[in-house]
Coordinates of C-alpha atoms and ligand atoms in Angstrom, one line a residue:
M608 CA 14.2 6.1 18.7
V609 CA 16.8 6.9 15.9
K610 CA 18.6 3.9 14.8
K611 CA 22.2 3.9 13.7
I612 CA 22.7 3.4 10.0
D613 CA 26.0 1.9 8.7
P614 CA 27.9 3.8 6.0
C615 CA 26.2 2.5 2.8
T616 CA 25.6 3.1 -0.9
L617 CA 22.1 3.0 -2.2
V618 CA 22.0 1.7 -5.8
L619 CA 19.0 2.9 -7.6
F620 CA 17.9 0.9 -10.6
G621 CA 15.3 2.7 -12.7
A622 CA 16.4 6.1 -11.4
S623 CA 15.0 8.0 -14.2
G624 CA 11.6 6.6 -13.9
N625 CA 8.5 8.2 -12.3
L626 CA 8.7 6.6 -8.9
S627 CA 12.3 7.8 -8.5
R628 CA 11.5 11.4 -9.7
V629 CA 8.3 11.8 -7.7
K630 CA 8.9 9.8 -4.5
L631 CA 12.5 8.5 -4.0
M632 CA 14.7 11.5 -4.8
P633 CA 12.5 13.9 -3.0
G634 CA 12.2 11.3 -0.1
L635 CA 16.0 10.9 0.2
F636 CA 16.4 14.7 0.1
R637 CA 13.9 15.1 3.1
L638 CA 15.7 12.3 5.0
D639 CA 18.9 14.1 4.4
A640 CA 17.4 17.3 5.6
A641 CA 16.2 15.7 8.8
G642 CA 19.7 14.3 9.4
R643 CA 18.6 10.7 9.0
L644 CA 21.1 9.8 6.3
P645 CA 24.5 8.7 7.4
E646 CA 27.4 11.0 6.7
H647 CA 29.1 8.4 4.6
M648 CA 26.3 7.5 2.2
A649 CA 26.3 7.6 -1.6
I650 CA 23.5 7.3 -4.1
L651 CA 24.4 5.5 -7.3
S652 CA 21.5 6.1 -9.9
V653 CA 21.5 3.3 -12.5
G654 CA 19.8 4.0 -15.9
R655 CA 19.9 2.8 -19.5
G656 CA 20.9 6.2 -20.8
D657 CA 24.5 7.4 -21.1
V658 CA 24.2 10.5 -18.9
T659 CA 27.1 12.4 -17.3
R660 CA 27.1 12.9 -13.5
E661 CA 26.7 16.7 -14.0
A662 CA 23.7 16.2 -16.3
W663 CA 22.2 13.7 -13.7
Q664 CA 22.7 16.2 -11.0
A665 CA 21.0 18.9 -13.0
D666 CA 18.0 16.5 -13.6
I667 CA 17.8 15.8 -9.9
K668 CA 17.8 19.6 -9.2
K669 CA 14.7 19.7 -11.4
M670 CA 13.0 16.8 -9.6
L671 CA 13.5 18.7 -6.3
A672 CA 12.4 22.0 -7.7
S673 CA 9.1 20.5 -8.9
K674 CA 8.5 18.9 -5.5
F675 CA 9.6 21.6 -3.2
K676 CA 8.0 24.7 -4.7
D677 CA 8.9 26.9 -1.6
G678 CA 12.6 26.1 -2.0
Y679 CA 15.0 24.2 0.3
D680 CA 18.1 24.6 2.4
Q681 CA 21.1 25.2 0.2
A682 CA 23.5 23.5 2.6
V683 CA 21.5 20.3 2.6
F684 CA 21.2 20.7 -1.3
Q685 CA 25.0 20.7 -1.6
R686 CA 25.5 17.8 0.7
F687 CA 22.8 15.8 -1.2
M688 CA 24.2 16.6 -4.6
A689 CA 27.7 15.5 -3.4
R690 CA 26.2 12.0 -2.6
Q691 CA 24.8 11.6 -6.2
H692 CA 26.5 9.6 -8.9
Y693 CA 25.3 8.0 -12.1
H694 CA 26.1 4.7 -13.8
A695 CA 24.8 3.9 -17.3
N696 CA 23.8 0.3 -17.6
P697 CA 22.7 -0.3 -21.3
P698 CA 20.7 -3.5 -21.7
D699 CA 22.7 -4.5 -24.8
D700 CA 26.1 -4.4 -22.9
A701 CA 27.0 -7.9 -21.8
D702 CA 29.7 -6.4 -19.6
A703 CA 27.4 -3.9 -17.9
F704 CA 27.4 -5.5 -14.4
N705 CA 31.2 -5.9 -14.4
K706 CA 31.5 -2.3 -15.2
M707 CA 29.2 -1.5 -12.4
K708 CA 31.3 -3.5 -10.1
A709 CA 34.4 -1.6 -11.1
T710 CA 32.6 1.7 -10.4
L711 CA 31.5 0.6 -7.1
S712 CA 34.8 -0.7 -6.2
N713 CA 35.9 2.9 -5.5
E714 CA 35.6 2.6 -1.7
Q715 CA 36.6 6.2 -1.2
V716 CA 33.3 7.3 -3.0
F717 CA 31.2 4.3 -2.4
P718 CA 30.8 2.7 1.0
Q719 CA 30.6 -1.1 0.5
N720 CA 27.4 -1.9 2.3
L721 CA 25.0 -2.0 -0.7
A722 CA 21.2 -1.6 -0.8
Y723 CA 19.8 -2.1 -4.2
F724 CA 16.5 -0.5 -5.0
L725 CA 14.8 -2.3 -7.9
S726 CA 12.4 0.2 -9.4
V727 CA 12.1 -1.6 -12.7
R728 CA 9.8 -3.7 -14.8
P729 CA 8.9 -6.8 -12.9
T730 CA 10.4 -9.0 -15.5
D731 CA 13.7 -7.5 -14.7
F732 CA 13.7 -8.3 -11.0
A733 CA 15.2 -11.9 -11.3
P734 CA 17.7 -11.1 -14.1
I735 CA 19.1 -8.2 -12.2
V736 CA 19.5 -10.2 -9.1
E737 CA 21.3 -12.9 -11.0
Q738 CA 23.6 -10.6 -12.7
L739 CA 24.5 -8.8 -9.4
S740 CA 25.2 -12.2 -8.0
G741 CA 27.2 -13.2 -11.1
V742 CA 29.8 -10.5 -10.4
G743 CA 29.8 -10.9 -6.7
L744 CA 27.9 -7.9 -5.7
L745 CA 25.5 -9.8 -3.5
D746 CA 28.3 -11.4 -1.4
E747 CA 27.9 -10.7 2.3
S748 CA 31.2 -12.0 3.6
Q749 CA 32.4 -8.5 4.5
Y750 CA 29.6 -6.1 4.1
W751 CA 25.7 -6.4 4.1
R752 CA 23.9 -6.5 0.7
R753 CA 20.2 -5.9 0.5
V754 CA 17.6 -6.0 -2.4
L755 CA 14.4 -4.1 -2.5
I756 CA 11.9 -5.5 -4.8
E757 CA 9.1 -3.2 -5.9
K758 CA 5.5 -4.2 -6.3
P759 CA 4.2 -6.5 -7.7
F760 CA 5.9 -9.6 -6.4
G761 CA 4.5 -11.9 -9.1
T762 CA 1.3 -11.6 -10.9
N763 CA -0.2 -14.7 -9.3
L764 CA 0.9 -17.5 -7.0
P765 CA 3.0 -19.5 -9.5
S766 CA 4.8 -16.5 -10.8
A767 CA 5.4 -15.2 -7.3
Q768 CA 6.9 -18.6 -6.4
D769 CA 9.1 -18.6 -9.5
L770 CA 10.4 -15.2 -8.7
Q771 CA 11.1 -16.3 -5.1
A772 CA 12.9 -19.4 -6.4
S773 CA 15.0 -17.4 -8.8
I774 CA 16.1 -14.8 -6.3
T775 CA 16.7 -17.2 -3.4
K776 CA 19.3 -18.9 -5.5
H777 CA 21.4 -15.7 -4.8
L778 CA 19.9 -14.2 -1.7
K779 CA 19.0 -15.2 1.9
E780 CA 15.5 -14.2 3.1
S781 CA 17.2 -11.6 5.3
Q782 CA 18.5 -9.7 2.2
I783 CA 15.1 -9.5 0.6
Y784 CA 12.8 -6.5 1.1
R785 CA 9.4 -6.9 -0.6
I786 CA 7.6 -3.7 -0.7
D787 CA 4.0 -2.7 0.0
H788 CA 4.2 1.0 0.2
Y789 CA 1.0 1.1 2.3
L790 CA 3.0 -0.3 5.2
G791 CA 5.1 2.9 5.1
K792 CA 2.1 5.0 5.8
S793 CA 2.2 6.3 9.4
A794 CA -1.7 5.8 9.6
L795 CA -1.4 2.1 8.8
Q796 CA 1.3 1.7 11.4
N797 CA -1.1 3.4 13.8
I798 CA -3.8 0.7 13.4
M799 CA -1.7 -1.7 15.5
L800 CA -0.8 0.9 18.1
T801 CA -4.4 2.2 18.4
R802 CA -5.5 -1.5 19.0
F803 CA -2.9 -2.6 21.5
A804 CA -1.8 0.6 23.3
N805 CA -5.3 1.4 24.4
T806 CA -7.2 -0.7 27.0
M807 CA -10.6 0.2 25.7
F808 CA -10.5 -1.4 22.2
E809 CA -9.0 -4.8 22.6
P810 CA -11.9 -6.2 24.7
L811 CA -14.4 -5.3 22.0
W812 CA -12.3 -6.3 19.1
N813 CA -14.0 -9.6 18.3
N814 CA -17.2 -11.4 17.0
Q815 CA -19.0 -10.8 20.2
Y816 CA -19.2 -7.0 19.7
I817 CA -18.3 -6.3 16.0
D818 CA -21.1 -6.7 13.4
H819 CA -18.8 -6.1 10.4
V820 CA -15.7 -4.3 9.1
Q821 CA -15.3 -2.3 6.0
I822 CA -11.9 -1.7 4.5
T823 CA -12.1 0.9 1.6
N824 CA -9.9 2.6 -0.8
N825 CA -11.6 5.0 -3.2
E826 CA -9.9 7.1 -5.7
I827 CA -11.2 10.0 -7.8
L828 CA -8.3 9.3 -10.4
G829 CA -8.9 7.0 -13.2
V830 CA -6.3 4.6 -14.8
G831 CA -4.5 7.6 -16.4
D832 CA -1.7 6.6 -18.9
R833 CA -1.4 3.2 -17.3
T834 CA -4.1 1.6 -19.5
E835 CA -2.1 -1.3 -20.7
F836 CA -0.7 -2.2 -17.2
Y837 CA -4.0 -1.7 -15.7
N838 CA -6.0 -3.8 -18.1
N839 CA -3.6 -6.7 -17.5
T840 CA -3.9 -6.2 -13.8
G841 CA -7.3 -4.9 -12.6
A842 CA -8.4 -3.6 -9.2
L843 CA -8.2 -6.9 -7.4
R844 CA -4.6 -7.5 -8.2
D845 CA -3.6 -3.8 -8.1
M846 CA -5.0 -3.0 -4.7
V847 CA -6.7 -5.7 -3.0
Q848 CA -4.0 -8.5 -3.2
S849 CA -1.5 -6.1 -1.7
H850 CA -2.5 -2.9 0.2
L851 CA -6.0 -3.9 1.3
L852 CA -5.1 -7.3 2.5
Q853 CA -2.2 -5.9 4.4
T854 CA -4.6 -3.4 6.0
L855 CA -6.9 -6.1 6.9
A856 CA -4.2 -8.1 8.5
L857 CA -3.2 -5.2 10.8
V858 CA -6.8 -4.7 11.7
A859 CA -7.5 -8.3 12.5
M860 CA -4.3 -10.0 13.6
E861 CA -3.6 -11.2 17.1
K862 CA -1.4 -9.2 19.4
P863 CA 2.3 -9.8 18.5
Q864 CA 4.6 -11.0 21.3
D865 CA 6.7 -7.8 20.9
L866 CA 7.3 -5.2 18.2
S867 CA 10.0 -7.2 16.5
P868 CA 9.7 -7.7 12.7
E869 CA 9.5 -11.5 13.3
S870 CA 6.6 -11.2 15.9
I871 CA 4.6 -8.8 13.8
R872 CA 5.0 -10.7 10.5
A873 CA 4.2 -14.1 12.2
E874 CA 0.9 -12.7 13.3
K875 CA 0.1 -11.2 9.9
I876 CA 0.9 -14.5 8.3
K877 CA -1.4 -16.4 10.6
L878 CA -4.1 -14.0 10.0
L879 CA -3.8 -14.1 6.1
Q880 CA -3.7 -17.9 6.1
A881 CA -6.9 -17.9 8.2
I882 CA -9.0 -16.0 5.6
R883 CA -11.5 -18.4 4.1
P884 CA -11.1 -19.0 0.4
L885 CA -14.1 -17.6 -1.5
P886 CA -16.7 -20.1 -2.7
I887 CA -16.1 -19.9 -6.4
K888 CA -19.5 -21.5 -7.3
D889 CA -21.3 -18.9 -5.3
L890 CA -19.0 -16.0 -6.2
A891 CA -21.7 -13.5 -7.1
K892 CA -22.7 -13.3 -3.4
H893 CA -19.2 -12.7 -2.3
A894 CA -17.6 -10.6 -4.8
F895 CA -18.7 -7.7 -7.2
R896 CA -16.9 -6.1 -10.0
A897 CA -17.6 -3.1 -12.2
Q898 CA -16.1 -0.6 -14.6
Y899 CA -16.4 3.2 -14.7
S900 CA -18.2 4.7 -17.6
A901 CA -18.1 8.4 -18.7
G902 CA -19.0 10.8 -16.0
R903 CA -18.2 13.8 -14.0
V904 CA -15.5 13.9 -11.2
C905 CA -14.5 16.4 -8.6
V906 CA -11.2 18.0 -9.2
G907 CA -8.8 19.6 -6.7
D908 CA -10.5 23.1 -6.6
G909 CA -14.0 21.6 -6.0
H910 CA -14.9 21.9 -9.7
G911 CA -16.3 19.1 -11.9
E912 CA -14.6 17.7 -14.9
N913 CA -16.1 15.4 -17.5
V914 CA -14.1 12.3 -17.9
A915 CA -14.2 9.3 -20.4
G916 CA -15.3 5.8 -19.4
Y917 CA -12.8 2.9 -18.9
L918 CA -13.7 1.1 -22.1
D919 CA -13.5 4.4 -24.1
E920 CA -10.0 5.0 -22.7
L921 CA -9.1 1.4 -23.8
A922 CA -10.7 1.9 -27.2
K923 CA -8.3 4.8 -27.9
E924 CA -5.5 2.5 -27.2
G925 CA -7.0 0.0 -29.8
V926 CA -8.4 -2.4 -27.2
S927 CA -12.0 -3.2 -28.2
A928 CA -13.2 -5.1 -25.2
S929 CA -12.3 -5.9 -21.6
V930 CA -13.7 -7.3 -18.5
T931 CA -11.0 -6.0 -16.2
E932 CA -12.5 -4.4 -13.2
T933 CA -11.9 -0.8 -12.0
Y934 CA -14.1 -1.5 -8.9
A935 CA -13.9 -4.6 -6.8
A936 CA -15.6 -5.5 -3.6
L937 CA -15.2 -8.7 -1.7
K938 CA -16.8 -10.2 1.4
L939 CA -14.2 -12.2 3.4
F940 CA -14.5 -14.3 6.5
I941 CA -11.6 -15.2 8.9
D942 CA -11.7 -18.7 10.2
N943 CA -10.4 -18.2 13.7
P944 CA -12.2 -17.9 17.1
R945 CA -11.9 -14.1 17.3
W946 CA -13.5 -13.4 13.9
Q947 CA -15.8 -16.4 13.2
G948 CA -19.0 -15.1 11.5
V949 CA -17.9 -11.4 11.1
P950 CA -17.9 -10.2 7.5
F951 CA -14.9 -8.1 6.3
Y952 CA -15.9 -6.1 3.3
V953 CA -12.9 -5.0 1.2
R954 CA -13.5 -2.6 -1.6
T955 CA -11.5 -0.4 -4.0
A956 CA -12.4 1.7 -6.9
K957 CA -11.1 4.3 -9.3
R958 CA -13.1 7.3 -10.4
M959 CA -15.5 7.5 -7.4
H960 CA -17.1 10.7 -6.0
E961 CA -14.3 11.0 -3.4
G962 CA -10.8 9.8 -2.7
N963 CA -10.6 8.2 0.7
T964 CA -8.9 5.2 2.5
A965 CA -10.5 4.1 5.7
V966 CA -11.3 1.1 8.0
S967 CA -14.8 1.5 9.3
I968 CA -16.1 -0.9 12.0
R969 CA -19.7 -1.3 12.9
F970 CA -20.5 -2.7 16.4
K971 CA -23.5 -4.9 17.1
K972 CA -26.9 -3.6 18.3
A973 CA -26.8 -2.5 22.0
P974 CA -28.3 -5.3 24.1
M975 CA -31.5 -3.2 24.7
E976 CA -33.3 -0.8 22.2
L977 CA -34.1 1.8 24.8
V978 CA -35.4 4.3 22.2
E979 CA -36.7 3.7 18.8
G980 CA -34.3 4.3 15.9
Q981 CA -31.2 3.9 18.0
H982 CA -28.1 3.5 15.8
Q983 CA -25.3 1.1 16.1
N984 CA -21.9 2.5 17.1
W985 CA -19.2 2.9 14.4
L986 CA -15.5 3.4 14.8
T987 CA -13.6 4.7 11.8
L988 CA -9.8 4.7 11.4
N989 CA -9.3 7.1 8.5
I990 CA -6.0 6.6 6.7
Q991 CA -6.0 9.2 4.0
P992 CA -6.4 12.0 3.1
R993 CA -7.3 12.8 6.7
E994 CA -5.6 10.7 9.4
C995 CA -8.0 10.5 12.3
I996 CA -10.0 8.3 14.4
K997 CA -13.8 8.8 14.7
M998 CA -16.3 7.2 17.1
E999 CA -20.0 7.5 16.8
I1000 CA -22.1 7.0 19.9
E1001 CA -25.8 7.5 20.7
S1002 CA -26.6 10.2 23.2
K1003 CA -29.7 11.9 24.6
I1004 CA -31.1 15.0 22.9
P1005 CA -31.2 17.6 25.6
G1006 CA -34.8 18.5 26.4
L1007 CA -38.0 17.2 27.9
D1008 CA -38.3 14.0 25.8
I1009 CA -36.2 10.8 25.7
A1010 CA -34.8 10.6 22.4
T1011 CA -31.3 9.9 21.1
R1012 CA -29.1 11.1 18.3
T1013 CA -25.6 10.0 17.1
L1014 CA -22.6 12.1 18.4
S1015 CA -19.3 12.0 16.6
I1016 CA -16.1 12.1 18.5
D1017 CA -13.6 13.0 15.8
A1018 CA -10.0 13.2 16.7
P1019 CA -7.3 14.2 14.2
Q1020 CA -4.3 12.0 14.4
R1021 CA -2.2 14.7 12.8
Q1022 CA -1.5 17.8 14.9
T1023 CA 0.0 21.1 14.0
G1024 CA 3.7 20.7 13.8
D1025 CA 3.7 16.9 13.3
E1026 CA 6.0 15.6 10.7
S1027 CA 4.4 14.8 7.4
I1028 CA 6.3 11.8 5.9
D1029 CA 5.7 10.0 2.6
S1030 CA 5.6 6.2 2.9
Y1031 CA 8.8 5.9 0.9
E1032 CA 10.8 7.8 3.4
S1033 CA 10.1 5.2 6.2
L1034 CA 10.7 2.4 3.7
L1035 CA 14.0 3.8 2.5
L1036 CA 15.2 4.3 6.0
N1037 CA 14.2 0.8 7.1
L1038 CA 16.0 -0.7 4.2
M1039 CA 19.3 1.1 5.2
E1040 CA 18.7 0.3 8.9
G1041 CA 18.2 -3.4 8.1
D1042 CA 14.7 -3.5 9.6
P1043 CA 12.3 -5.5 7.6
S1044 CA 9.1 -4.7 9.8
L1045 CA 7.6 -2.8 7.0
Y1046 CA 8.3 -5.2 4.3
L1047 CA 6.6 -8.5 3.3
H1048 CA 7.6 -11.9 4.1
I1049 CA 7.3 -14.4 1.3
S1050 CA 4.5 -16.3 3.2
E1051 CA 2.4 -13.1 3.3
V1052 CA 2.7 -12.6 -0.5
E1053 CA 1.8 -16.3 -1.0
A1054 CA -1.2 -16.2 1.2
Q1055 CA -2.4 -13.1 -0.6
W1056 CA -2.1 -14.6 -4.0
R1057 CA -3.6 -17.9 -2.9
L1058 CA -6.8 -16.0 -1.8
I1059 CA -7.0 -13.7 -4.9
D1060 CA -6.0 -16.0 -7.8
P1061 CA -9.2 -18.0 -8.0
I1062 CA -11.3 -14.9 -8.2
V1063 CA -9.1 -13.4 -10.9
K1064 CA -9.4 -16.6 -12.8
A1065 CA -13.2 -16.8 -12.4
W1066 CA -13.8 -13.2 -13.4
A1067 CA -11.4 -13.6 -16.4
E1068 CA -13.4 -16.6 -17.6
D1069 CA -16.8 -14.8 -17.4
Q1070 CA -16.6 -12.6 -20.5
S1071 CA -20.1 -11.2 -20.1
A1072 CA -20.4 -7.5 -20.0
V1073 CA -19.3 -5.9 -16.7
H1074 CA -21.5 -3.7 -14.7
Q1075 CA -20.9 0.1 -15.4
Y1076 CA -20.9 2.9 -12.9
P1077 CA -20.6 6.5 -14.0
A1078 CA -17.4 8.2 -13.0
G1079 CA -17.9 10.4 -10.0
S1080 CA -20.5 8.3 -8.5
R1081 CA -20.7 6.2 -5.3
D1082 CA -20.7 2.4 -5.2
P1083 CA -23.0 0.8 -7.6
E1084 CA -26.3 -0.3 -5.9
Q1085 CA -25.8 -3.8 -7.2
S1086 CA -22.7 -4.2 -5.1
G1087 CA -24.9 -4.5 -2.1
V1088 CA -25.6 -8.1 -3.3
I1089 CA -22.5 -9.1 -1.2
F1090 CA -23.8 -7.8 2.2
E1091 CA -24.7 -10.5 4.8
S1092 CA -27.7 -8.6 6.0
T1093 CA -30.1 -6.1 4.5
D1094 CA -29.2 -3.4 7.1
Q1095 CA -25.6 -3.2 6.0
F1096 CA -24.5 -0.3 3.7
W1097 CA -21.3 1.2 2.4
R1098 CA -19.8 3.9 4.6
Y1099 CA -18.0 6.8 3.1
S1100 CA -15.5 9.4 4.1
I1101 CA -15.9 10.6 7.6
E1102 CA -16.0 14.2 6.4
L1103 CA -19.6 13.5 5.4
G1104 CA -20.5 13.3 9.1
G1105 CA -23.9 11.8 9.7
D1106 CA -24.4 11.0 6.0
K1107 CA -24.4 7.3 6.0
H1108 CA -25.5 6.5 2.5
Ligands
LIG337 C1 -0.6 1.6 -6.2 C2 -1.5 1.2 -7.4 O1 0.1 0.4 -5.8 O2 -1.3 2.2 -5.2 C3 -2.3 2.3 -7.9 O3 -0.8 0.5 -8.5 C4 -3.0 3.2 -6.7 O4 -3.2 2.0 -8.9 C5 -1.9 3.4 -5.7 O5 -3.4 4.4 -7.3 C6 -2.6 4.0 -4.4 O6 -1.5 4.4 -3.6 P1 -1.8 5.7 -2.6 O7 -0.6 5.7 -1.7 O8 -2.0 6.9 -3.4 O9 -3.1 5.4 -1.9

């Protein structure tokens, strides 16, 4: 269903940054091409540099050319360019926000419903909100005003609460859009639909039938040029606190009353709050961390490339030691009747042998072992790069003897001709529609930090050398220490078919 969007202006802070170049501008262009932007909609890019409108438009043209190599529709391009404006906001100009207000007051050019996208350093979130409020640009008496806050919302529970306290001096909860870009992924939205739009899954979705669940995000990429950010953050905070816990919430939550943002968020909040805190004294059996060492990874064309280890990359930047993890695996339990006793293994790593994000569910043993060596059923919801659902069942090998083997029912979710949407496109659209379903409520952010903070602290305090895994390898064998039972093992990409190890 296409929702109506009011005439509005999108004010893009940090417009010359990488996110804007690679995701936001191309995403907005595609929305325009699909006819999803309102006719009266302007984009005001805000940056530190003093750039003319023409120079900025030329820059946007370059961003689009590098994204859409096969070209694009010229009529859409003209329309998109006509929406584009630039405002210089030098940090040392005390009057900068008044000037922005003066620019925006031109109602012929800028519709007065304003959506601010803060793609800036996290330390700038609160000051920008305060200054917007100071000049009256958050006032909703006539028009709506919304603020999108990029990840991360705080770096731990106290800083998230501080940020919340600062911005709620100026904003109501309904004006705040806290991003987790994984929620914009169609495959993640499909988790809820798969569970609740099919009769066959829900009766099995509990501790009576499920042995354990694995939520995995593996990447081939390393930390790249983000060494400083990453070394202060680590895999737990970068991926687990946000994207993976949100995925877990969608997999495990109870059925919402309806599909309203309030109902969905209420169920996710309940679930996140029901995750049992990890026993810090016994952490080694519940959490494992590691760092990649030098190795060889697979690159796009199937060839190998030798890459440096994490500590070597840091050494080049003058950092001599670090216990920051590039691999993190946790065992979590959910204290509610549905999930009592079922381990949820959540893991993420950089520089693995493959890049894949998936939810893999292993069912319990069939009540009778009819044939020796019978396998347990698996259901995998693969998120990326392939979006598909795969079910593994036991079946008789045709022939004279009674023997079974595992069959895979592998259904691509994406079919020829389906739209391929970047997560930021749905998020931008929802922001302008005023639909917060794909954004985080503060209670979700708090529950996520509350769970992760004690582990981050315990790991930071333990300065002993961190386990190393060669770049391009699979999970370190030692990570298996967190498994509840000896017959559990890490699942990999479903492309590997029957290869379970
Ligand atoms: C970001 C993390 O939030 O998500 C990155 O900061 C990570 O380290 C990225 O690579 C993964 O996102 P995606 O959409 O590529 O799976």
